[in-house]
PDB file of C-alpha atoms in Angstrom:
ATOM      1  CA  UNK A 960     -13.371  -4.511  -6.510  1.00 91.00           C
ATOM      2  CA  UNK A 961     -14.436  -1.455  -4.032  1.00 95.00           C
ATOM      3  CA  UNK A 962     -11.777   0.964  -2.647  1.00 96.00           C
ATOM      4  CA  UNK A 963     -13.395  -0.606   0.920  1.00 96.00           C
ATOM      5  CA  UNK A 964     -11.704  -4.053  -0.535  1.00 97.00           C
ATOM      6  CA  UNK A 965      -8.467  -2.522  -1.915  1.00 97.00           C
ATOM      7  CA  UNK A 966      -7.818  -0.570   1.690  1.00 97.00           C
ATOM      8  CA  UNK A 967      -8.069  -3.700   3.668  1.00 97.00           C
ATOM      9  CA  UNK A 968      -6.232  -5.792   1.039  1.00 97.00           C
ATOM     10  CA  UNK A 969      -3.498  -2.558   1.456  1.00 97.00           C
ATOM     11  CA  UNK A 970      -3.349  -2.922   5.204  1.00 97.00           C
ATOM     12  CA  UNK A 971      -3.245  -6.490   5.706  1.00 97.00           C
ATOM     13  CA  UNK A 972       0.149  -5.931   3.497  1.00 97.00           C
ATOM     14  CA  UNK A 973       1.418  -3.178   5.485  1.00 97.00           C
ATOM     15  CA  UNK A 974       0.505  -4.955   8.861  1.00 97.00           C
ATOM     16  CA  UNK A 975       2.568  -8.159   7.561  1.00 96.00           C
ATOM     17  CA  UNK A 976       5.294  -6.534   6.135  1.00 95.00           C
ATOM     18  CA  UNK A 977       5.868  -3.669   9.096  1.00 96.00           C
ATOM     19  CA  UNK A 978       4.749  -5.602  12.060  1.00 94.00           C
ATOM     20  CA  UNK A 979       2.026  -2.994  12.828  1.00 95.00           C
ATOM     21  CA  UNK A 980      -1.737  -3.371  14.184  1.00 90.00           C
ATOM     22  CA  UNK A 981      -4.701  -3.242  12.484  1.00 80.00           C
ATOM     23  CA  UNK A 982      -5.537   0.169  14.106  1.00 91.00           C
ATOM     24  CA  UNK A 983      -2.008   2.014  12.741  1.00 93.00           C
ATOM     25  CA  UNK A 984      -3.048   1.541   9.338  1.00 96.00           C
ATOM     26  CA  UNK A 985      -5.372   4.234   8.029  1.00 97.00           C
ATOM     27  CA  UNK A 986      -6.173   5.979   4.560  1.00 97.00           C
ATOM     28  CA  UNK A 987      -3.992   9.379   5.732  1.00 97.00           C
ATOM     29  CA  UNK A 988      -1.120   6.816   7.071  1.00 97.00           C
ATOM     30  CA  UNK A 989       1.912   8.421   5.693  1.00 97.00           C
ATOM     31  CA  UNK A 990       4.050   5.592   4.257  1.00 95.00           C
ATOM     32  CA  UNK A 991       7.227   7.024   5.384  1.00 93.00           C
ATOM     33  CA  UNK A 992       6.448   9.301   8.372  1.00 95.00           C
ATOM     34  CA  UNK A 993       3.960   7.299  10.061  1.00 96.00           C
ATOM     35  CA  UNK A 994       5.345   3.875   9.463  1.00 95.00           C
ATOM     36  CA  UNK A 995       9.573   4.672   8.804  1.00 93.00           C
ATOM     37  CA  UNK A 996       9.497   2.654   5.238  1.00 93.00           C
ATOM     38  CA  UNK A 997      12.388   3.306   3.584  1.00 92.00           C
ATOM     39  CA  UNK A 998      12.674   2.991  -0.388  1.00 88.00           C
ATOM     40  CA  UNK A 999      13.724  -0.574  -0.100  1.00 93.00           C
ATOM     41  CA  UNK A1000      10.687  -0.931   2.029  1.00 93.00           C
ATOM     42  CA  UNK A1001       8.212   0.914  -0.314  1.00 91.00           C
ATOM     43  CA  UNK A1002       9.347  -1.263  -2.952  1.00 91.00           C
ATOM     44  CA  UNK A1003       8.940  -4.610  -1.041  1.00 94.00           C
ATOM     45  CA  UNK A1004       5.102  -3.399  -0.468  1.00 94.00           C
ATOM     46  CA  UNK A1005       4.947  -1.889  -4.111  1.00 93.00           C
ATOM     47  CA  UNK A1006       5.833  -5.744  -5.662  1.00 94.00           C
ATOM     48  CA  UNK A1007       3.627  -7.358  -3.030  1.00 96.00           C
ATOM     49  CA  UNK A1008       0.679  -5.485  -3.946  1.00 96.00           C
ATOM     50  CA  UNK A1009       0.981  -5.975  -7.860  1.00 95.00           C
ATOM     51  CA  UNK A1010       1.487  -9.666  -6.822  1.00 97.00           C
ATOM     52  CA  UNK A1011      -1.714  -9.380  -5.071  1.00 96.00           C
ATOM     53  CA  UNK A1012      -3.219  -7.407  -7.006  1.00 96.00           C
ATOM     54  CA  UNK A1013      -2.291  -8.704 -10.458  1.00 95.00           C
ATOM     55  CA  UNK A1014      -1.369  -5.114 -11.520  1.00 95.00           C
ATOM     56  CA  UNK A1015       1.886  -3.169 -12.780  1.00 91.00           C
ATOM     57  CA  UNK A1016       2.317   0.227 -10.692  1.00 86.00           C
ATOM     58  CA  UNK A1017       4.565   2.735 -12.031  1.00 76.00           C
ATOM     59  CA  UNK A1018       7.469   4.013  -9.809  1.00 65.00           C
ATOM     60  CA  UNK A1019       5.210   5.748  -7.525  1.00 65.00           C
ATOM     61  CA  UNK A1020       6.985   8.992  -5.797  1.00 71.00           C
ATOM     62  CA  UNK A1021       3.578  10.576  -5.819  1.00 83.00           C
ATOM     63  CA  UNK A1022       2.683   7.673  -3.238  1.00 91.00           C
ATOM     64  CA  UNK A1023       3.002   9.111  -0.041  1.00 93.00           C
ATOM     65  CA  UNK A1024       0.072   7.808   1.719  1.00 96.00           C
ATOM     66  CA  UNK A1025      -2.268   4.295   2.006  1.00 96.00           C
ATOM     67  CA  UNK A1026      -5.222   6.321   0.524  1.00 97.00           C
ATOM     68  CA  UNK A1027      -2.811   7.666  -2.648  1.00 95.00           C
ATOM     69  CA  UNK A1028      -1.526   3.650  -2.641  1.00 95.00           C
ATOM     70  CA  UNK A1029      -5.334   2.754  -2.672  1.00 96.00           C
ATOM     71  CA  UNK A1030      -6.334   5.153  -5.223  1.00 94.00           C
ATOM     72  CA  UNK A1031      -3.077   3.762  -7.496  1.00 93.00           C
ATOM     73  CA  UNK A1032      -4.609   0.232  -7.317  1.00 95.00           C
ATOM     74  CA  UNK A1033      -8.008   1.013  -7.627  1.00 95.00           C
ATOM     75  CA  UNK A1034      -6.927   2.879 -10.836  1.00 92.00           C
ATOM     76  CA  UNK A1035      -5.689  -0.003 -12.345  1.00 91.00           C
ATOM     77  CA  UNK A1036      -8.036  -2.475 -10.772  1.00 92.00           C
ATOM     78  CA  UNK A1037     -10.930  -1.093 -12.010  1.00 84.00           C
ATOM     79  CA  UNK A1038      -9.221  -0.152 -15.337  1.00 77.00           C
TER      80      UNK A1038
END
């Protein structure tokens, strides 16, 4: 799976689960800044993507970002 694939996988998951538009999400979309997720949030989005993704993430504080969430799947994706 490309990172191109992984990205729009990620933002179709933040778009559902934050009620945003295609054009908010972006690789330097900060996770908590940019889109207010709090850690219940961030968690919601963190099961949903190893759901998608058929992956286990590790608590993630290093995720601050879609590109660092990205680079976190495609890590174990392409594993």
């Amino acid at each position: 799976m490309t990172e191109a694939e992984i990205l729009n996988k990620v933002t179709e998951i933040l778009v559902d689960q934050f009620d945003l538009e295609d054009g908010e999400v972006k690789p330097e979309t900060n996770l908590t800044e940019d889109i207010d997720a709090d850690s219940l949030d961030l968690f919601e989005v963190l099961n949903r993507v190893e759901d998608d993704f058929d992956i286990k993430l590790a608590v993630a504080e290093e995720i601050q970002t879609v590109q660092d969430l990205v680079n976190k799947v495609a890590a174990q994706v392409n594993a």
